[in-house]
mmCIF file of C-alpha atoms in Angstrom:
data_model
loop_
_atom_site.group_PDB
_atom_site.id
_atom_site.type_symbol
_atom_site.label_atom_id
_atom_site.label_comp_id
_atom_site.label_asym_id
_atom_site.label_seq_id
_atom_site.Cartn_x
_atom_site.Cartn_y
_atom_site.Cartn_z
ATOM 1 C CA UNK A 1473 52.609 55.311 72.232
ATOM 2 C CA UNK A 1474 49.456 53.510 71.374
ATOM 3 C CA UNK A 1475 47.748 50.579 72.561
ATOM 4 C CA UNK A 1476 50.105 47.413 70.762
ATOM 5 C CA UNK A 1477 47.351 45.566 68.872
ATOM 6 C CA UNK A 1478 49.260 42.288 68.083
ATOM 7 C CA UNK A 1479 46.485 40.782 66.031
ATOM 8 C CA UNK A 1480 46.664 44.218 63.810
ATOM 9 C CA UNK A 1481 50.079 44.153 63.332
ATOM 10 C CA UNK A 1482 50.604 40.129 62.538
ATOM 11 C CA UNK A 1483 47.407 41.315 59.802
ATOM 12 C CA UNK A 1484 49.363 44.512 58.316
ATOM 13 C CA UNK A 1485 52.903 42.160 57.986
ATOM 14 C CA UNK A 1486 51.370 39.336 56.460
ATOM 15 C CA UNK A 1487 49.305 41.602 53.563
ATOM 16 C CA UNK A 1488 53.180 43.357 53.023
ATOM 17 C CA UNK A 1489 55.356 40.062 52.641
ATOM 18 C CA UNK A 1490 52.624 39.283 49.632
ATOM 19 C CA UNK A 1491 53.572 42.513 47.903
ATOM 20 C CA UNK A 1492 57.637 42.332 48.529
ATOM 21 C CA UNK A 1493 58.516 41.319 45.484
ATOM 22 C CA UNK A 1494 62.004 42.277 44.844
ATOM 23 C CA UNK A 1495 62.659 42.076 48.648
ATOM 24 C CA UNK A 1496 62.068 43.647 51.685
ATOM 25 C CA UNK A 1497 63.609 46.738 51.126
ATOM 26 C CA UNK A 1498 60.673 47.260 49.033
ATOM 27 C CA UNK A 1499 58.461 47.156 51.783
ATOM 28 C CA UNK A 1500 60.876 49.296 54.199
ATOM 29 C CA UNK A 1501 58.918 52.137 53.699
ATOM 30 C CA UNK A 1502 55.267 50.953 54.426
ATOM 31 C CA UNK A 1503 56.875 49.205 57.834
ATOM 32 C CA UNK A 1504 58.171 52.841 58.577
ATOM 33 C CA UNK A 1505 54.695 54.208 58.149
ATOM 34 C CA UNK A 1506 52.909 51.666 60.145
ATOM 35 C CA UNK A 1507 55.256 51.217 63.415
ATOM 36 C CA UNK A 1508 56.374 55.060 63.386
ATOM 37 C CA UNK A 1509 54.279 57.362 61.935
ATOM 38 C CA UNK A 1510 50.483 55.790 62.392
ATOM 39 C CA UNK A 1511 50.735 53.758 65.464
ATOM 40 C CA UNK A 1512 53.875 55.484 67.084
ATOM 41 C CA UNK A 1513 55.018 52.303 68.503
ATOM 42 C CA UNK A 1514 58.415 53.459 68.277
ATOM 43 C CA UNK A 1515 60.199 56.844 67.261
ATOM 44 C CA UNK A 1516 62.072 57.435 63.974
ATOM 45 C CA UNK A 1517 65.171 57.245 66.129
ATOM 46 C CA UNK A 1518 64.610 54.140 67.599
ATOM 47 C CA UNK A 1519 63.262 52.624 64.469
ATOM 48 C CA UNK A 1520 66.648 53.530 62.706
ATOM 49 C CA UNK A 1521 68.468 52.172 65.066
ATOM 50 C CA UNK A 1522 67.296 49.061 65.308
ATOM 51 C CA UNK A 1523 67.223 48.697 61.408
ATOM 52 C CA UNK A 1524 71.041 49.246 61.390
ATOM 53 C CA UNK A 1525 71.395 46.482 64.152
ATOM 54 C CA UNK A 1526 69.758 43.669 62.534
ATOM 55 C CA UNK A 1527 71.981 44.675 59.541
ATOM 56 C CA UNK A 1528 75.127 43.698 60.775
ATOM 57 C CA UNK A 1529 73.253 40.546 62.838
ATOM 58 C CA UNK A 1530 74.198 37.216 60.646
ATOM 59 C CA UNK A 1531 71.532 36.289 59.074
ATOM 60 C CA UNK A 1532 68.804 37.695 55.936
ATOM 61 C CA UNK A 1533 68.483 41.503 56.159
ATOM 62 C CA UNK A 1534 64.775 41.349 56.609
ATOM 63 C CA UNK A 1535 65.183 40.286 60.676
ATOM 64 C CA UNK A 1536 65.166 43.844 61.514
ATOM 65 C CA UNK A 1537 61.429 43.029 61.919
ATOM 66 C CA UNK A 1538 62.005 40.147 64.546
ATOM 67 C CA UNK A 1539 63.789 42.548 66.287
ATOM 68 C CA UNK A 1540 61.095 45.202 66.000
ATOM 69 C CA UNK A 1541 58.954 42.597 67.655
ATOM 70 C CA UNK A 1542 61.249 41.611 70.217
ATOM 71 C CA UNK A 1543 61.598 45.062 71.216
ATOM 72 C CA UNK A 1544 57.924 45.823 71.297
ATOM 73 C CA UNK A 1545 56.470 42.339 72.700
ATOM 74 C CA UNK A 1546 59.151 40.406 73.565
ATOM 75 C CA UNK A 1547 58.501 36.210 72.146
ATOM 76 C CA UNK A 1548 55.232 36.885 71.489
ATOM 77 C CA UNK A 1549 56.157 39.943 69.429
ATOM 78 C CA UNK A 1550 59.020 38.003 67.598
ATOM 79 C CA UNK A 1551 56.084 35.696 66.564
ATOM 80 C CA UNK A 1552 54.008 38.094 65.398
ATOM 81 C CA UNK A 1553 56.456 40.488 63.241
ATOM 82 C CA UNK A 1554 58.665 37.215 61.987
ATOM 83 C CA UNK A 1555 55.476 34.274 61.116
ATOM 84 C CA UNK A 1556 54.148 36.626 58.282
ATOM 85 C CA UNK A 1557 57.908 36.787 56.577
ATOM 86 C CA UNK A 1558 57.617 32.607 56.095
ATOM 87 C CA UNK A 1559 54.362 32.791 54.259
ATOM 88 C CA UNK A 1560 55.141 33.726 51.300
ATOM 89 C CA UNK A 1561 57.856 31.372 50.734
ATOM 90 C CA UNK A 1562 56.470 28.494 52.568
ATOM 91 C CA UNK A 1563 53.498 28.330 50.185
ATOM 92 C CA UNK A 1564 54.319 30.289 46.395
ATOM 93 C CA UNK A 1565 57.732 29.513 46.833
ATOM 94 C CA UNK A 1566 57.380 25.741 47.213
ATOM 95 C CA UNK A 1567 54.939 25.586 44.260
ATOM 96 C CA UNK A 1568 56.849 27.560 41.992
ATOM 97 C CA UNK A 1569 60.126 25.964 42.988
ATOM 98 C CA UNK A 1570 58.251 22.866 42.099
ATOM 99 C CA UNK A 1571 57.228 23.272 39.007
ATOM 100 C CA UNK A 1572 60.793 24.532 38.304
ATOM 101 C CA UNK A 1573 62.122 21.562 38.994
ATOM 102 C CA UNK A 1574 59.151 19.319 37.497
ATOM 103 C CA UNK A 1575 59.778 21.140 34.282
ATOM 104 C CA UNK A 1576 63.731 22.639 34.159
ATOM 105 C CA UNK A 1577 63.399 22.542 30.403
ATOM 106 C CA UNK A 1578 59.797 24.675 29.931
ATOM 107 C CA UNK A 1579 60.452 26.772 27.190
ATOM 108 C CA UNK A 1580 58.314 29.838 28.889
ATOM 109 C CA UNK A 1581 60.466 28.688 32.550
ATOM 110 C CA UNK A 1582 64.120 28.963 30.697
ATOM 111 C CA UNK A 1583 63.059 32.636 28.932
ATOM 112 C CA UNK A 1584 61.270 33.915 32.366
ATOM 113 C CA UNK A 1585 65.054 33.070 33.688
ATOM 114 C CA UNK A 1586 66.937 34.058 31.004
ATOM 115 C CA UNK A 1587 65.207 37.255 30.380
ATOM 116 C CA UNK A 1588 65.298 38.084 34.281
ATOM 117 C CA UNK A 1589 68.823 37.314 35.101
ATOM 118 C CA UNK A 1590 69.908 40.432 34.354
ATOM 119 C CA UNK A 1591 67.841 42.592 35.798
ATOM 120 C CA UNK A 1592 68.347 41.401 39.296
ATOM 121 C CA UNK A 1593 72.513 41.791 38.395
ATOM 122 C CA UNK A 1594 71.146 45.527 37.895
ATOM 123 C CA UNK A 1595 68.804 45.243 41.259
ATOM 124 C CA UNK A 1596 71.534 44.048 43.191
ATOM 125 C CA UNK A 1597 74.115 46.882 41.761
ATOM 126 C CA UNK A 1598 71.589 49.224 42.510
ATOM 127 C CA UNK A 1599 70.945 47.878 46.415
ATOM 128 C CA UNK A 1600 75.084 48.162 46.702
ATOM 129 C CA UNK A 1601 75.056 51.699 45.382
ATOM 130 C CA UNK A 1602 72.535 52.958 48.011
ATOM 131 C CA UNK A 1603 73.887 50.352 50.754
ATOM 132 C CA UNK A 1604 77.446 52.530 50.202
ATOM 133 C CA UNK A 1605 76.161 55.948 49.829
ATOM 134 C CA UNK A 1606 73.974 55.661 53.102
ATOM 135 C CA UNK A 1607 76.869 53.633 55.443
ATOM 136 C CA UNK A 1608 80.048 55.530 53.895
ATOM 137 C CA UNK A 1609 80.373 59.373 55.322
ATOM 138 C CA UNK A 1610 83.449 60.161 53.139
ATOM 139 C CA UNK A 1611 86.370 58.920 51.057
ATOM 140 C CA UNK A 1612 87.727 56.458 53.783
ATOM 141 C CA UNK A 1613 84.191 54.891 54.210
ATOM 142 C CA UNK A 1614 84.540 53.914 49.838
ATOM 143 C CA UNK A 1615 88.153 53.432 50.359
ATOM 144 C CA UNK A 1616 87.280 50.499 52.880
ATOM 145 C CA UNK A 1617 84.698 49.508 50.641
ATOM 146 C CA UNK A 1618 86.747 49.345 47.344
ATOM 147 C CA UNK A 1619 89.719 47.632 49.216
ATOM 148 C CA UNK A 1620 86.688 44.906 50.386
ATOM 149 C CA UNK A 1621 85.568 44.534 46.539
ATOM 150 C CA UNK A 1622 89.419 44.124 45.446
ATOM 151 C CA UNK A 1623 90.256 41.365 48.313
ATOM 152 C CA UNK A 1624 87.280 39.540 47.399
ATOM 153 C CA UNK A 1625 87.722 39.526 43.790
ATOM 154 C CA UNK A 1626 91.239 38.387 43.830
ATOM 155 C CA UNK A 1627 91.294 36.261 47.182
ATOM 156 C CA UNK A 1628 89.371 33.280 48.833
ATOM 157 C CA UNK A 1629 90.256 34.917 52.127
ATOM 158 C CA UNK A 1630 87.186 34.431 54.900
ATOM 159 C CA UNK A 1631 85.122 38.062 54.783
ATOM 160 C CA UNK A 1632 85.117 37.320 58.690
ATOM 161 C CA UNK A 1633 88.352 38.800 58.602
ATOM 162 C CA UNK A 1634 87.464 42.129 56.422
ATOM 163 C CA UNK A 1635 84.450 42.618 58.822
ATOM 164 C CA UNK A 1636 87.370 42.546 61.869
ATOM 165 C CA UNK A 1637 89.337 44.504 59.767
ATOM 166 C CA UNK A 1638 86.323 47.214 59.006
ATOM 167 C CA UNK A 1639 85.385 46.773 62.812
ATOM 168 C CA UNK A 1640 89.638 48.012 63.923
ATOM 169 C CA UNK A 1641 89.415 50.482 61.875
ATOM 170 C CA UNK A 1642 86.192 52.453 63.082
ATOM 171 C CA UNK A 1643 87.317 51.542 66.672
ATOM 172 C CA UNK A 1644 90.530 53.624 65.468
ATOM 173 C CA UNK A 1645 88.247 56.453 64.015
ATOM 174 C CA UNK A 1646 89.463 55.772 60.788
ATOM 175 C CA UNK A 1647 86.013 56.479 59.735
ATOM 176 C CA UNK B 306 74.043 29.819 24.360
ATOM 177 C CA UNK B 307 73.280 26.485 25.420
ATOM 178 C CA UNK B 308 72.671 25.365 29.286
ATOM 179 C CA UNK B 309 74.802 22.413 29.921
ATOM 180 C CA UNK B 310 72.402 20.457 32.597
ATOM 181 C CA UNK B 311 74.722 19.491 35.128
ATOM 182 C CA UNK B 312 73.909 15.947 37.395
ATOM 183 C CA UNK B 313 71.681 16.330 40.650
ATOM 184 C CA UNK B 314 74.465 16.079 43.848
ATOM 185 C CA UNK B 315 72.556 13.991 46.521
ATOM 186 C CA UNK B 316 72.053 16.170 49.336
ATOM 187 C CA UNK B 317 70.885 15.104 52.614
ATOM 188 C CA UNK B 318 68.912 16.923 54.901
ATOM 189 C CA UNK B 319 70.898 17.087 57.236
ATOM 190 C CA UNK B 320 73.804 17.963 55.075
ATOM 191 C CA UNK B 321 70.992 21.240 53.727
ATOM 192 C CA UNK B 322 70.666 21.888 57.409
ATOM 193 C CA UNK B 323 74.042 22.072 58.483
ATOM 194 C CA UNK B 324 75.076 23.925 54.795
ATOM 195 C CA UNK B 325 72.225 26.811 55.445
ATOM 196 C CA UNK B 326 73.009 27.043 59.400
ATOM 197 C CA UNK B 327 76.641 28.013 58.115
ATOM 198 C CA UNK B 328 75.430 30.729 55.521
ATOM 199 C CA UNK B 329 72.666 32.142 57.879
ATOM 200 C CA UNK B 330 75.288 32.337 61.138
ATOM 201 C CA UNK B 331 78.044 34.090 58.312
ATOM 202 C CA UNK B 332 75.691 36.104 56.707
ATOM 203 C CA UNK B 333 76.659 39.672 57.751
ATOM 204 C CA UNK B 334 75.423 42.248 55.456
ATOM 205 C CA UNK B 335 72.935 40.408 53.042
ATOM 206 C CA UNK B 336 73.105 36.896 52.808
ATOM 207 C CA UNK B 337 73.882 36.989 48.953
ATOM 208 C CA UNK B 338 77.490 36.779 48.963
ATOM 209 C CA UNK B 339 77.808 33.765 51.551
ATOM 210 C CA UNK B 340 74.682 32.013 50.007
ATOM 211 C CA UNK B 341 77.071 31.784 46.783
ATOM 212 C CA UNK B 342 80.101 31.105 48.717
ATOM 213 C CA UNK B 343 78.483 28.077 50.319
ATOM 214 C CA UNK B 344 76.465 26.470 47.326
ATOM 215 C CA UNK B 345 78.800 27.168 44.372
ATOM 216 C CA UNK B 346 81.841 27.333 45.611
ATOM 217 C CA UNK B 347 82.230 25.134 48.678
ATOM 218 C CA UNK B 348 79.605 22.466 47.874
ATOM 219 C CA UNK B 349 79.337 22.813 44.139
ATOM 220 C CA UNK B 350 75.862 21.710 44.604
ATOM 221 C CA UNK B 351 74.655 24.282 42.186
ATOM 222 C CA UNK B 352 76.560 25.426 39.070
ATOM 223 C CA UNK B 353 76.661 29.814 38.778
ATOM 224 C CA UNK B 354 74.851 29.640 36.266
ATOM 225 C CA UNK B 355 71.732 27.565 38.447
ATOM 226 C CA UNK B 356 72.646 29.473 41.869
ATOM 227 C CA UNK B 357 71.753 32.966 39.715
ATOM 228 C CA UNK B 358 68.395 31.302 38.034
ATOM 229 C CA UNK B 359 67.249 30.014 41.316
ATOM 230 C CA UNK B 360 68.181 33.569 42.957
ATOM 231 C CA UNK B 361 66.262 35.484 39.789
ATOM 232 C CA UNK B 362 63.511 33.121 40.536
ATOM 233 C CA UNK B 363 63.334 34.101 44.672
ATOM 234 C CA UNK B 364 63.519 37.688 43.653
ATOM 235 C CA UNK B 365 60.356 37.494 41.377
ATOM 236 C CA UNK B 366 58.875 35.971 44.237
ATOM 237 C CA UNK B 367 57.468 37.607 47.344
ATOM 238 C CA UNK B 368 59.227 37.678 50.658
ATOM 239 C CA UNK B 369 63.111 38.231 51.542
ATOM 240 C CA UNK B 370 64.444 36.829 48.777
ATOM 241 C CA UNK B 371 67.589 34.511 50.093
ATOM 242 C CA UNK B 372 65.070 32.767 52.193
ATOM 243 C CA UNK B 373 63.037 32.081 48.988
ATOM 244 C CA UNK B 374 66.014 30.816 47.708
ATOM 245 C CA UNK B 375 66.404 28.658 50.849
ATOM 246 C CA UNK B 376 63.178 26.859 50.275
ATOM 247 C CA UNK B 377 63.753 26.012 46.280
ATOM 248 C CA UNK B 378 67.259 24.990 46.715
ATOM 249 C CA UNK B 379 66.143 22.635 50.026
ATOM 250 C CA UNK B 380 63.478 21.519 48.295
ATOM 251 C CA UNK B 381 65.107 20.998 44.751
ATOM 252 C CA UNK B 382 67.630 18.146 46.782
ATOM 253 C CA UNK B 383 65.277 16.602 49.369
ATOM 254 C CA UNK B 384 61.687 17.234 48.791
ATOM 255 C CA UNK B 385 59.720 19.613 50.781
ATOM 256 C CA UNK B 386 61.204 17.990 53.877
ATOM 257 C CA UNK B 387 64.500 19.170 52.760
ATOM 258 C CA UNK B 388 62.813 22.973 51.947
ATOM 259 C CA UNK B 389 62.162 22.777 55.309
ATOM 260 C CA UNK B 390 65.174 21.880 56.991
ATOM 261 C CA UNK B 391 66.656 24.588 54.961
ATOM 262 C CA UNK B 392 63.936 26.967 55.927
ATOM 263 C CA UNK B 393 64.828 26.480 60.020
ATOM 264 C CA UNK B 394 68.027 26.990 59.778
ATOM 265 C CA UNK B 395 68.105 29.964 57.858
ATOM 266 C CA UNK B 396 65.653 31.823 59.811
ATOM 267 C CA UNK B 397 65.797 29.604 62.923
ATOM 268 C CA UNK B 398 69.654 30.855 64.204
ATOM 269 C CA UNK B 399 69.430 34.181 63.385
ATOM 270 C CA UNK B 400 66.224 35.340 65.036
ATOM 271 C CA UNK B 401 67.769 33.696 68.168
ATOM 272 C CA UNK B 402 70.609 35.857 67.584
ATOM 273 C CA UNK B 403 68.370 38.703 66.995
ATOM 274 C CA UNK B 404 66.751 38.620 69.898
ATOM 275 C CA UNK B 405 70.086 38.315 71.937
ATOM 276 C CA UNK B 406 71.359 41.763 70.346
ATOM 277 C CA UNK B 407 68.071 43.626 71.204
ATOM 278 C CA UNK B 408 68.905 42.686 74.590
ATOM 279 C CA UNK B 409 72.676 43.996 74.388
ATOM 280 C CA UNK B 410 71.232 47.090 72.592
ATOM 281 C CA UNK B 411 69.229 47.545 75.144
ATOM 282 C CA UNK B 412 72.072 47.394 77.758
ATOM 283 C CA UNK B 413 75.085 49.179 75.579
ATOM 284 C CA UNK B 414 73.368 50.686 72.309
ATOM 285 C CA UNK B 415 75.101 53.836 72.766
ATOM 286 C CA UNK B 416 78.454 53.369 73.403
ATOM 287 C CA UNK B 417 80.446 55.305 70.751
ATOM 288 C CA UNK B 418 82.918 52.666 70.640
ATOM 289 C CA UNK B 419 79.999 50.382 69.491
ATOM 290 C CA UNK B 420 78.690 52.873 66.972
ATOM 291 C CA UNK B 421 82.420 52.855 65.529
ATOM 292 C CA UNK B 422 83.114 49.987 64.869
ATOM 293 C CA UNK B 423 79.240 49.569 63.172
ATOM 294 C CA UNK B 424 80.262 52.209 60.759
ATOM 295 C CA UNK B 425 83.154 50.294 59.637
ATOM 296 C CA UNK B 426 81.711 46.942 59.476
ATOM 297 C CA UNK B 427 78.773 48.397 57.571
ATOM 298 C CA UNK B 428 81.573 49.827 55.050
ATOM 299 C CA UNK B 429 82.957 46.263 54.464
ATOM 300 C CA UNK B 430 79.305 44.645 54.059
ATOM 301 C CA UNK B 431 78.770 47.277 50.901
ATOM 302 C CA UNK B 432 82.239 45.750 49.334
ATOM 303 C CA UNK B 433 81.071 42.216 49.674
ATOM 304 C CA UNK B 434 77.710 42.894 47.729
ATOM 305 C CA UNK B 435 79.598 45.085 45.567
ATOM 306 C CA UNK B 436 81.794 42.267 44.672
ATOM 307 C CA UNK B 437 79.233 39.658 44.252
ATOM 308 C CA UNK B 438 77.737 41.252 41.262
ATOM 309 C CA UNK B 439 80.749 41.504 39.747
ATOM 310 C CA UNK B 440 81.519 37.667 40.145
ATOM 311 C CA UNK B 441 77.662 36.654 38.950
ATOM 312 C CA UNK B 442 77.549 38.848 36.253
ATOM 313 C CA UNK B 443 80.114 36.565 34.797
ATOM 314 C CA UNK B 444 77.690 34.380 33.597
ATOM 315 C CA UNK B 445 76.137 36.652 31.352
ATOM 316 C CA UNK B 446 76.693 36.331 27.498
ATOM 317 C CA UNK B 447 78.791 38.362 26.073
ATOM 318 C CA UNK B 448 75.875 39.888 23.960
ATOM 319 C CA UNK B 449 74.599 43.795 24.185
ATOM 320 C CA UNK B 450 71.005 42.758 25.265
ATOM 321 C CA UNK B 451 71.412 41.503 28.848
ATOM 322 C CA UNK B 452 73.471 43.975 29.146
ATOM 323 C CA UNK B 453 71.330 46.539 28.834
ATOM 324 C CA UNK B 454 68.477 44.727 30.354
ATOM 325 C CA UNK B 455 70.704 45.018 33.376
ATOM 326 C CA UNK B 456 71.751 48.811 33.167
ATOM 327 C CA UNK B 457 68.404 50.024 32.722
ATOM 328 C CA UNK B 458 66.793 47.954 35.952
ATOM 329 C CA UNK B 459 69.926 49.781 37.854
ATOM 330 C CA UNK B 460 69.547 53.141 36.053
ATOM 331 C CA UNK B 461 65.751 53.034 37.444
ATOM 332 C CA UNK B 462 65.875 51.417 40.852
ATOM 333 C CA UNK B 463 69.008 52.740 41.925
ATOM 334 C CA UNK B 464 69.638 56.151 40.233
ATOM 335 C CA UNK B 465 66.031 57.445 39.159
ATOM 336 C CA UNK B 466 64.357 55.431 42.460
ATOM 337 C CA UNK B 467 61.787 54.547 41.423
ATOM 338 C CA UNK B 468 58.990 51.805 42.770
ATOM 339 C CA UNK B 469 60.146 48.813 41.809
ATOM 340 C CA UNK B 470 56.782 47.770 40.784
ATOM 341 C CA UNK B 471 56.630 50.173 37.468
ATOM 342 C CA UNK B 472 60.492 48.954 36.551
ATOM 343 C CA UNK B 473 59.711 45.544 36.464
ATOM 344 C CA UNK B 474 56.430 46.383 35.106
ATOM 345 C CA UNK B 475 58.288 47.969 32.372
ATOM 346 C CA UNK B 476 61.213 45.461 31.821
ATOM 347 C CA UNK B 477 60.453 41.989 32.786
ATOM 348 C CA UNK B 478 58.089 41.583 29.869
ATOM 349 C CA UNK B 479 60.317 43.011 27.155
ATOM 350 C CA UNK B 480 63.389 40.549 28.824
ATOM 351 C CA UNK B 481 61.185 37.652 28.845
ATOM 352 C CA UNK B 482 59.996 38.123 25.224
ATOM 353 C CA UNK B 483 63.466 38.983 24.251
ATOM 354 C CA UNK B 484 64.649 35.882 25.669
ATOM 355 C CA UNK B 485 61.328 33.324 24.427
ATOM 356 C CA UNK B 486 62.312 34.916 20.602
ATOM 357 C CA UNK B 487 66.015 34.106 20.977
ATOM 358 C CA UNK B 488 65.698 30.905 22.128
ATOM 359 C CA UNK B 489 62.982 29.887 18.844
#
């Protein structure tokens, strides 16, 4: 393990939450690179691991990197992997959300919508495809899944209880 | 097709506070589906068709993309003030929470019993995001165009995988100058 250079790391997040657009998984693999295979702050396996943790945590997916830092560097770690993830939307964010809602009716504003809508429908198909081919092992894995998207689609029930449900039946080895 | 501008709720701060607390502390597996589930369908502050405009627009933007959604929706009710109310409690709870699971992991991270009932969990968190396309894509027209616009940006991000970068590179353009001729 090297040295933990705080300063360097804060420097290397912040430069990567200006180039996530689309998301952070689009940055998953430059994270990767830096914590694992340049500074071996962690190993693959513990890297992994606490990726899938932070994905069933509540909250946005992206915390996995909060809990990088916690792990590496405790608070002051937390501040340094979790402050560069609020730039971005703390400053383009506000100004583009403001001028969205200075001008709702800008011709160029409704077609950059418009014309974009789709294509995150598509994104966000594609993130559930690879989200279910890398958590479901077999059939009973996309069995679980399908009965979630059924349930949902048909019923206001509260997901709490599929995620209880999905919970039982692992504990059961169902999966 | 036309957008029907619906009327401004008023939202308090507060109210954006206690309304993004309750998606943020729900939002297991991607905070897409409950983000919805709050905004259009318990609060009906924000009509589909707005919640999936505001969501394109955090997307384009850099940075998780909820959380940009977080800011504009905050801000869009109550200012920047109200941004920022939204802003701490979508981050704020869960990196508490965060934090209190990397000490458990550190304690019990390898129970199998734990790993279990991950694996199923993670199973049920697919189906929810799964079944939140299906309920925005609703709100597309019933014309071939965003159709395809929307096949092709899966087609190459989730089937070819490519970078993201060159796909939007690609697309966006074309779907916004689709979009700016239809709408002359």
């Amino acid at each position: 393990m090297d040295r933990l250079d705080l300063g360097g790391l804060f420097l290397h997040f912040l430069i990567l939450w200006f180039l996530a657009i689309g998301g952070p998984s689009t940055i998953f693999p430059d994270i990767h690179r830096y914590v694992v295979e340049v500074h071996h702050l962690l190993t693959n396996a513990q890297f992994a691991e606490l990726y899938t943790l932070a994905q069933v945590a509540p909250g946005p997916n992206a915390m996995y990197v909060t809990l990088i830092g916690w792990y590496l560097a405790g608070w002051k770690g937390v501040a340094a992997t979790t402050i560069p993830l609020l730039v971005p939307a703390t400053t383009l964010t506000l100004l583009v959300g403001h001028l969205n809602e200075r001008y709702p009716n800008a011709p160029i504003g409704r077609a950059i919508r418009r014309g974009l809508t789709p294509i995150t429908l598509g994104l966000v198909f594609a993130s559930s495809t690879i989200l279910m081919r890398a958590v479901n092992h077999d059939w009973r894995g996309y069995l679980i899944t399908l009965l979630t998207v059924a349930v949902v689609l048909r019923k206001s029930w509260n997901p709490l209880w599929l995620f209880a449900a999905g919970a039982l039946a692992g504990i059961l080895s169902f999966v | 097709m036309e957008q029907t501008e619906s009327h401004k709720p008023n939202v308090s701060r507060f109210a954006l506070f206690l309304a993004f607390s309750r998606i943020s502390l729900s939002s297991f597996g991607g905070a897409i589906f409950w983000a919805r589930r709050e905004l259009v369908e318990r609060q009906r502050w924000l009509t589909e068709r707005e919640f999936v405009e505001l969501f394109t627009l955090g997307q384009l933007l850099p940075g998780p993309n909820v959380l940009n959604l977080a800011v504009m929706v905050g801000y869009r009710f109550a200012g920047w003030t109200g941004g920022a109310a939204a802003l701490a409690a979508f981050l704020g709870w869960p990196c508490l929470v965060v934090v209190g699971m990397g000490v458990l992991y550190q304690h019990y991270g390898a129970l199998p019993q734990v790993q279990q009932a991950l694996t199923g969990m993670s199973s049920v968190a697919a189906g929810l995001l799964l079944a939140t396309v299906v309920k925005l894509a609703m709100v597309l027209p019933r014309h071939w165009r965003p159709w395809l616009f929307g096949a092709l940006a899966f087609v190459g991000v989730g089937v070819m995988r490519w970078p993201l970068l060159w796909v939007m590179g690609a697309l966006a353009p074309w779907a916004v100058y689709a979009a700016w001729k239809e709408q002359e």
